């Protein structure tokens, strides 16, 4: 019997994750069954269960992957001296992450923001998923703290405010923008970048 290549195994795993992500984003975790996932990816139960034991494992894998994308983007920026300004950095991160559409997106709709909001809701009842998200959020915040410290060292930002506080606000800005995309659609990343530039331009009243 011919051995299955690692490339084939990786492609099959990718196929399953993408199809499941699309199902979850479209209908939510609780309304999506493993049968729905099997139908979406066009595979047998045996083929899917070879990679994932069930829906919970699929959810955890998808969440971990998205967090890795976000973390990698900000960690790379933290290595730049000085780091890109917040409007450029957040815009770059969102563009890169949102460009990774799960599965074959139907028409022109990007399901990733909807998937992310579904994950946030699920963490309120799923302790294991909440732990994964909390750990990922902590890593992203650490990367942002390094970025803010880079701003402060370069004289781009006042240094009398804790870097961690600024980091939390920047993460919150990105999260809020994702929520707008999920709820209202058609919110360009440019709008967030312009808004950040506007806030950054504020000075003391004359």
PDB file of C-alpha atoms in Angstrom:
ATOM      1  CA  UNK A   1       0.000   0.000   0.000  1.00  0.00           C
ATOM      2  CA  UNK A   2       1.438   3.395  -0.973  1.00  0.00           C
ATOM      3  CA  UNK A   3       2.238   5.723   1.882  1.00  0.00           C
ATOM      4  CA  UNK A   4       0.262   8.959   2.061  1.00  0.00           C
ATOM      5  CA  UNK A   5       2.547  11.996   1.803  1.00  0.00           C
ATOM      6  CA  UNK A   6       2.716  14.609   4.537  1.00  0.00           C
ATOM      7  CA  UNK A   7       1.701  17.182   1.954  1.00  0.00           C
ATOM      8  CA  UNK A   8      -1.504  15.240   1.302  1.00  0.00           C
ATOM      9  CA  UNK A   9      -2.206  14.904   5.030  1.00  0.00           C
ATOM     10  CA  UNK A  10      -1.662  18.621   5.572  1.00  0.00           C
ATOM     11  CA  UNK A  11      -3.920  19.496   2.633  1.00  0.00           C
ATOM     12  CA  UNK A  12      -6.683  17.249   3.947  1.00  0.00           C
ATOM     13  CA  UNK A  13      -6.420  18.758   7.437  1.00  0.00           C
ATOM     14  CA  UNK A  14      -6.582  22.227   5.867  1.00  0.00           C
ATOM     15  CA  UNK A  15      -9.679  21.222   3.919  1.00  0.00           C
ATOM     16  CA  UNK A  16     -11.422  20.060   7.085  1.00  0.00           C
ATOM     17  CA  UNK A  17     -10.511  23.146   9.111  1.00  0.00           C
ATOM     18  CA  UNK A  18     -11.606  25.514   6.363  1.00  0.00           C
ATOM     19  CA  UNK A  19     -14.924  23.759   5.846  1.00  0.00           C
ATOM     20  CA  UNK A  20     -15.640  23.600   9.576  1.00  0.00           C
ATOM     21  CA  UNK A  21     -14.755  27.268  10.037  1.00  0.00           C
ATOM     22  CA  UNK A  22     -17.183  28.229   7.301  1.00  0.00           C
ATOM     23  CA  UNK A  23     -19.959  26.128   8.873  1.00  0.00           C
ATOM     24  CA  UNK A  24     -19.360  27.574  12.341  1.00  0.00           C
ATOM     25  CA  UNK A  25     -19.259  31.146  11.055  1.00  0.00           C
ATOM     26  CA  UNK A  26     -22.442  30.665   9.061  1.00  0.00           C
ATOM     27  CA  UNK A  27     -24.610  28.888  11.649  1.00  0.00           C
ATOM     28  CA  UNK A  28     -22.823  29.070  14.999  1.00  0.00           C
ATOM     29  CA  UNK A  29     -21.213  26.273  16.964  1.00  0.00           C
ATOM     30  CA  UNK A  30     -24.357  24.836  18.534  1.00  0.00           C
ATOM     31  CA  UNK A  31     -26.409  24.796  15.341  1.00  0.00           C
ATOM     32  CA  UNK A  32     -23.607  23.079  13.428  1.00  0.00           C
ATOM     33  CA  UNK A  33     -23.319  19.303  13.641  1.00  0.00           C
ATOM     34  CA  UNK A  34     -20.436  17.099  12.580  1.00  0.00           C
ATOM     35  CA  UNK A  35     -22.729  15.906   9.801  1.00  0.00           C
ATOM     36  CA  UNK A  36     -22.886  19.501   8.543  1.00  0.00           C
ATOM     37  CA  UNK A  37     -19.086  19.616   8.518  1.00  0.00           C
ATOM     38  CA  UNK A  38     -18.858  16.295   6.651  1.00  0.00           C
ATOM     39  CA  UNK A  39     -21.273  17.592   4.017  1.00  0.00           C
ATOM     40  CA  UNK A  40     -19.364  20.869   3.681  1.00  0.00           C
ATOM     41  CA  UNK A  41     -15.977  19.232   3.141  1.00  0.00           C
ATOM     42  CA  UNK A  42     -17.298  16.300   1.122  1.00  0.00           C
ATOM     43  CA  UNK A  43     -15.484  13.659   3.170  1.00  0.00           C
ATOM     44  CA  UNK A  44     -16.486  10.522   5.042  1.00  0.00           C
ATOM     45  CA  UNK A  45     -16.764  10.433   8.824  1.00  0.00           C
ATOM     46  CA  UNK A  46     -13.705   8.191   9.007  1.00  0.00           C
ATOM     47  CA  UNK A  47     -11.603  10.646   6.998  1.00  0.00           C
ATOM     48  CA  UNK A  48     -12.535  13.566   9.261  1.00  0.00           C
ATOM     49  CA  UNK A  49     -12.281  11.694  12.570  1.00  0.00           C
ATOM     50  CA  UNK A  50      -8.772  10.630  11.608  1.00  0.00           C
ATOM     51  CA  UNK A  51      -7.765  14.243  12.236  1.00  0.00           C
ATOM     52  CA  UNK A  52     -10.276  15.507  14.792  1.00  0.00           C
ATOM     53  CA  UNK A  53     -12.229  13.554  17.412  1.00  0.00           C
ATOM     54  CA  UNK A  54     -15.183  15.905  17.309  1.00  0.00           C
ATOM     55  CA  UNK A  55     -16.549  19.413  17.137  1.00  0.00           C
ATOM     56  CA  UNK A  56     -14.749  20.641  20.254  1.00  0.00           C
ATOM     57  CA  UNK A  57     -11.357  19.687  18.824  1.00  0.00           C
ATOM     58  CA  UNK A  58     -12.196  21.407  15.564  1.00  0.00           C
ATOM     59  CA  UNK A  59     -13.171  24.600  17.366  1.00  0.00           C
ATOM     60  CA  UNK A  60      -9.989  24.570  19.461  1.00  0.00           C
ATOM     61  CA  UNK A  61      -7.788  24.031  16.399  1.00  0.00           C
ATOM     62  CA  UNK A  62      -9.418  26.872  14.481  1.00  0.00           C
ATOM     63  CA  UNK A  63      -9.129  29.286  17.399  1.00  0.00           C
ATOM     64  CA  UNK A  64      -5.493  28.357  18.006  1.00  0.00           C
ATOM     65  CA  UNK A  65      -4.662  28.943  14.354  1.00  0.00           C
ATOM     66  CA  UNK A  66      -6.265  32.392  14.178  1.00  0.00           C
ATOM     67  CA  UNK A  67      -4.484  33.423  17.375  1.00  0.00           C
ATOM     68  CA  UNK A  68      -1.178  32.271  15.886  1.00  0.00           C
ATOM     69  CA  UNK A  69      -1.754  34.440  12.806  1.00  0.00           C
ATOM     70  CA  UNK A  70      -2.436  37.513  14.946  1.00  0.00           C
ATOM     71  CA  UNK A  71       0.444  36.846  17.330  1.00  0.00           C
ATOM     72  CA  UNK A  72       2.937  36.346  14.505  1.00  0.00           C
ATOM     73  CA  UNK A  73       1.971  39.657  12.891  1.00  0.00           C
ATOM     74  CA  UNK A  74       2.458  41.689  16.058  1.00  0.00           C
ATOM     75  CA  UNK A  75       5.610  39.874  17.155  1.00  0.00           C
ATOM     76  CA  UNK A  76       7.195  40.651  13.793  1.00  0.00           C
ATOM     77  CA  UNK A  77       6.290  44.330  14.214  1.00  0.00           C
ATOM     78  CA  UNK A  78       7.809  44.351  17.707  1.00  0.00           C
ATOM     79  CA  UNK A  79      11.188  43.513  16.140  1.00  0.00           C
ATOM     80  CA  UNK A  80      11.174  46.651  13.982  1.00  0.00           C
ATOM     81  CA  UNK A  81      12.980  49.743  15.250  1.00  0.00           C
ATOM     82  CA  UNK A  82      10.936  51.803  15.694  1.00  0.00           C
ATOM     83  CA  UNK A  83       7.745  49.791  15.217  1.00  0.00           C
ATOM     84  CA  UNK A  84       5.222  51.005  12.611  1.00  0.00           C
ATOM     85  CA  UNK A  85       2.744  53.552  14.034  1.00  0.00           C
ATOM     86  CA  UNK A  86      -0.508  52.097  15.419  1.00  0.00           C
ATOM     87  CA  UNK A  87      -2.660  52.960  12.395  1.00  0.00           C
ATOM     88  CA  UNK A  88      -0.251  51.222  10.020  1.00  0.00           C
ATOM     89  CA  UNK A  89       0.313  48.249  12.300  1.00  0.00           C
ATOM     90  CA  UNK A  90      -3.314  47.525  13.154  1.00  0.00           C
ATOM     91  CA  UNK A  91      -4.339  48.011   9.539  1.00  0.00           C
ATOM     92  CA  UNK A  92      -1.629  45.625   8.389  1.00  0.00           C
ATOM     93  CA  UNK A  93      -2.580  42.990  10.959  1.00  0.00           C
ATOM     94  CA  UNK A  94      -6.290  43.102  10.148  1.00  0.00           C
ATOM     95  CA  UNK A  95      -5.670  43.030   6.410  1.00  0.00           C
ATOM     96  CA  UNK A  96      -3.399  40.000   6.729  1.00  0.00           C
ATOM     97  CA  UNK A  97      -5.647  38.071   9.101  1.00  0.00           C
ATOM     98  CA  UNK A  98      -8.932  38.911   7.380  1.00  0.00           C
ATOM     99  CA  UNK A  99      -7.359  37.988   4.069  1.00  0.00           C
ATOM    100  CA  UNK A 100      -7.109  34.387   5.277  1.00  0.00           C
ATOM    101  CA  UNK A 101     -10.696  33.439   4.489  1.00  0.00           C
ATOM    102  CA  UNK A 102     -11.883  30.142   5.949  1.00  0.00           C
ATOM    103  CA  UNK A 103     -12.881  27.780   3.210  1.00  0.00           C
ATOM    104  CA  UNK A 104     -14.322  28.938  -0.070  1.00  0.00           C
ATOM    105  CA  UNK A 105     -16.127  32.057   1.072  1.00  0.00           C
ATOM    106  CA  UNK A 106     -19.586  32.286  -0.435  1.00  0.00           C
ATOM    107  CA  UNK A 107     -19.717  35.113  -2.933  1.00  0.00           C
ATOM    108  CA  UNK A 108     -17.712  38.001  -1.455  1.00  0.00           C
ATOM    109  CA  UNK A 109     -18.649  37.587   2.209  1.00  0.00           C
ATOM    110  CA  UNK A 110     -15.748  37.203   4.612  1.00  0.00           C
ATOM    111  CA  UNK A 111     -16.785  34.838   7.383  1.00  0.00           C
ATOM    112  CA  UNK A 112     -13.771  35.276   9.656  1.00  0.00           C
ATOM    113  CA  UNK A 113     -15.192  38.220  11.675  1.00  0.00           C
ATOM    114  CA  UNK A 114     -18.401  36.249  12.270  1.00  0.00           C
ATOM    115  CA  UNK A 115     -16.351  33.245  13.324  1.00  0.00           C
ATOM    116  CA  UNK A 116     -14.357  35.332  15.792  1.00  0.00           C
ATOM    117  CA  UNK A 117     -17.523  36.708  17.417  1.00  0.00           C
ATOM    118  CA  UNK A 118     -18.892  33.154  17.651  1.00  0.00           C
ATOM    119  CA  UNK A 119     -15.692  32.162  19.467  1.00  0.00           C
ATOM    120  CA  UNK A 120     -16.028  35.001  21.960  1.00  0.00           C
ATOM    121  CA  UNK A 121     -19.574  33.930  22.783  1.00  0.00           C
ATOM    122  CA  UNK A 122     -18.571  30.267  23.102  1.00  0.00           C
ATOM    123  CA  UNK A 123     -15.838  31.051  25.640  1.00  0.00           C
ATOM    124  CA  UNK A 124     -18.522  32.151  28.110  1.00  0.00           C
ATOM    125  CA  UNK A 125     -19.619  28.523  28.494  1.00  0.00           C
ATOM    126  CA  UNK A 126     -16.574  26.530  27.373  1.00  0.00           C
ATOM    127  CA  UNK A 127     -13.781  26.667  29.945  1.00  0.00           C
ATOM    128  CA  UNK A 128     -11.228  24.878  27.765  1.00  0.00           C
ATOM    129  CA  UNK A 129     -11.802  27.259  24.872  1.00  0.00           C
ATOM    130  CA  UNK A 130     -11.725  30.211  27.273  1.00  0.00           C
ATOM    131  CA  UNK A 131      -8.300  29.055  28.483  1.00  0.00           C
ATOM    132  CA  UNK A 132      -6.996  28.830  24.902  1.00  0.00           C
ATOM    133  CA  UNK A 133      -8.296  32.306  24.098  1.00  0.00           C
ATOM    134  CA  UNK A 134      -6.956  33.792  27.328  1.00  0.00           C
ATOM    135  CA  UNK A 135      -3.501  32.356  26.677  1.00  0.00           C
ATOM    136  CA  UNK A 136      -3.508  33.638  23.100  1.00  0.00           C
ATOM    137  CA  UNK A 137      -4.704  37.078  24.179  1.00  0.00           C
ATOM    138  CA  UNK A 138      -1.913  37.255  26.762  1.00  0.00           C
ATOM    139  CA  UNK A 139       0.705  36.537  24.077  1.00  0.00           C
ATOM    140  CA  UNK A 140      -0.721  39.186  21.765  1.00  0.00           C
ATOM    141  CA  UNK A 141      -0.743  41.696  24.619  1.00  0.00           C
ATOM    142  CA  UNK A 142       2.904  40.937  25.424  1.00  0.00           C
ATOM    143  CA  UNK A 143       3.800  41.642  21.795  1.00  0.00           C
ATOM    144  CA  UNK A 144       1.875  44.908  21.919  1.00  0.00           C
ATOM    145  CA  UNK A 145       3.626  45.934  25.129  1.00  0.00           C
ATOM    146  CA  UNK A 146       6.960  45.540  23.326  1.00  0.00           C
ATOM    147  CA  UNK A 147       5.637  47.637  20.454  1.00  0.00           C
ATOM    148  CA  UNK A 148       4.492  50.416  22.797  1.00  0.00           C
ATOM    149  CA  UNK A 149       7.837  50.352  24.590  1.00  0.00           C
ATOM    150  CA  UNK A 150       9.446  50.772  21.164  1.00  0.00           C
ATOM    151  CA  UNK A 151       7.278  53.839  20.556  1.00  0.00           C
ATOM    152  CA  UNK A 152       8.242  55.268  23.907  1.00  0.00           C
ATOM    153  CA  UNK A 153      11.968  54.606  23.388  1.00  0.00           C
ATOM    154  CA  UNK A 154      11.815  56.334  19.988  1.00  0.00           C
ATOM    155  CA  UNK A 155      10.027  59.366  21.464  1.00  0.00           C
ATOM    156  CA  UNK A 156       6.899  58.625  19.398  1.00  0.00           C
ATOM    157  CA  UNK A 157       4.667  58.251  22.455  1.00  0.00           C
ATOM    158  CA  UNK A 158       4.648  59.709  25.945  1.00  0.00           C
ATOM    159  CA  UNK A 159       6.364  57.410  28.411  1.00  0.00           C
ATOM    160  CA  UNK A 160       4.455  58.290  31.580  1.00  0.00           C
ATOM    161  CA  UNK A 161       1.611  55.897  30.751  1.00  0.00           C
ATOM    162  CA  UNK A 162       2.084  52.138  31.411  1.00  0.00           C
ATOM    163  CA  UNK A 163       2.797  50.326  28.161  1.00  0.00           C
ATOM    164  CA  UNK A 164       0.413  47.544  29.186  1.00  0.00           C
ATOM    165  CA  UNK A 165      -2.472  49.998  29.411  1.00  0.00           C
ATOM    166  CA  UNK A 166      -1.841  51.275  25.903  1.00  0.00           C
ATOM    167  CA  UNK A 167      -1.488  47.689  24.658  1.00  0.00           C
ATOM    168  CA  UNK A 168      -4.896  46.733  26.058  1.00  0.00           C
ATOM    169  CA  UNK A 169      -6.543  49.699  24.323  1.00  0.00           C
ATOM    170  CA  UNK A 170      -4.948  48.863  20.966  1.00  0.00           C
ATOM    171  CA  UNK A 171      -6.062  45.237  21.233  1.00  0.00           C
ATOM    172  CA  UNK A 172      -9.526  46.516  22.155  1.00  0.00           C
ATOM    173  CA  UNK A 173      -9.608  48.758  19.071  1.00  0.00           C
ATOM    174  CA  UNK A 174      -8.882  45.775  16.817  1.00  0.00           C
ATOM    175  CA  UNK A 175     -11.467  43.624  18.617  1.00  0.00           C
ATOM    176  CA  UNK A 176     -14.113  46.336  18.330  1.00  0.00           C
ATOM    177  CA  UNK A 177     -13.442  46.706  14.636  1.00  0.00           C
ATOM    178  CA  UNK A 178     -13.830  42.954  14.108  1.00  0.00           C
ATOM    179  CA  UNK A 179     -17.167  43.129  15.948  1.00  0.00           C
ATOM    180  CA  UNK A 180     -18.319  45.905  13.605  1.00  0.00           C
ATOM    181  CA  UNK A 181     -17.354  43.813  10.593  1.00  0.00           C
ATOM    182  CA  UNK A 182     -19.284  40.840  11.946  1.00  0.00           C
ATOM    183  CA  UNK A 183     -22.398  42.846  12.779  1.00  0.00           C
ATOM    184  CA  UNK A 184     -22.567  45.449  10.050  1.00  0.00           C
ATOM    185  CA  UNK A 185     -20.292  44.300   7.168  1.00  0.00           C
ATOM    186  CA  UNK A 186     -18.786  46.712   4.652  1.00  0.00           C
ATOM    187  CA  UNK A 187     -16.575  48.491   7.192  1.00  0.00           C
ATOM    188  CA  UNK A 188     -13.265  49.169   5.425  1.00  0.00           C
ATOM    189  CA  UNK A 189      -9.997  48.743   7.301  1.00  0.00           C
ATOM    190  CA  UNK A 190      -9.163  52.238   6.058  1.00  0.00           C
ATOM    191  CA  UNK A 191     -11.884  53.588   8.368  1.00  0.00           C
ATOM    192  CA  UNK A 192     -10.128  52.156  11.424  1.00  0.00           C
ATOM    193  CA  UNK A 193      -6.779  53.483  10.252  1.00  0.00           C
ATOM    194  CA  UNK A 194      -8.211  56.960   9.662  1.00  0.00           C
ATOM    195  CA  UNK A 195      -9.859  56.895  13.071  1.00  0.00           C
ATOM    196  CA  UNK A 196      -6.617  55.935  14.791  1.00  0.00           C
ATOM    197  CA  UNK A 197      -4.759  58.692  12.934  1.00  0.00           C
ATOM    198  CA  UNK A 198      -7.402  61.159  14.037  1.00  0.00           C
ATOM    199  CA  UNK A 199      -7.032  60.154  17.690  1.00  0.00           C
ATOM    200  CA  UNK A 200      -3.243  60.234  17.425  1.00  0.00           C
ATOM    201  CA  UNK A 201      -3.394  63.815  16.125  1.00  0.00           C
ATOM    202  CA  UNK A 202      -5.174  65.194  19.180  1.00  0.00           C
ATOM    203  CA  UNK A 203      -3.298  67.848  21.091  1.00  0.00           C
ATOM    204  CA  UNK A 204      -3.982  70.020  24.088  1.00  0.00           C
ATOM    205  CA  UNK A 205      -6.731  72.629  23.535  1.00  0.00           C
ATOM    206  CA  UNK A 206      -5.368  76.104  22.919  1.00  0.00           C
TER     207      UNK A 206
END
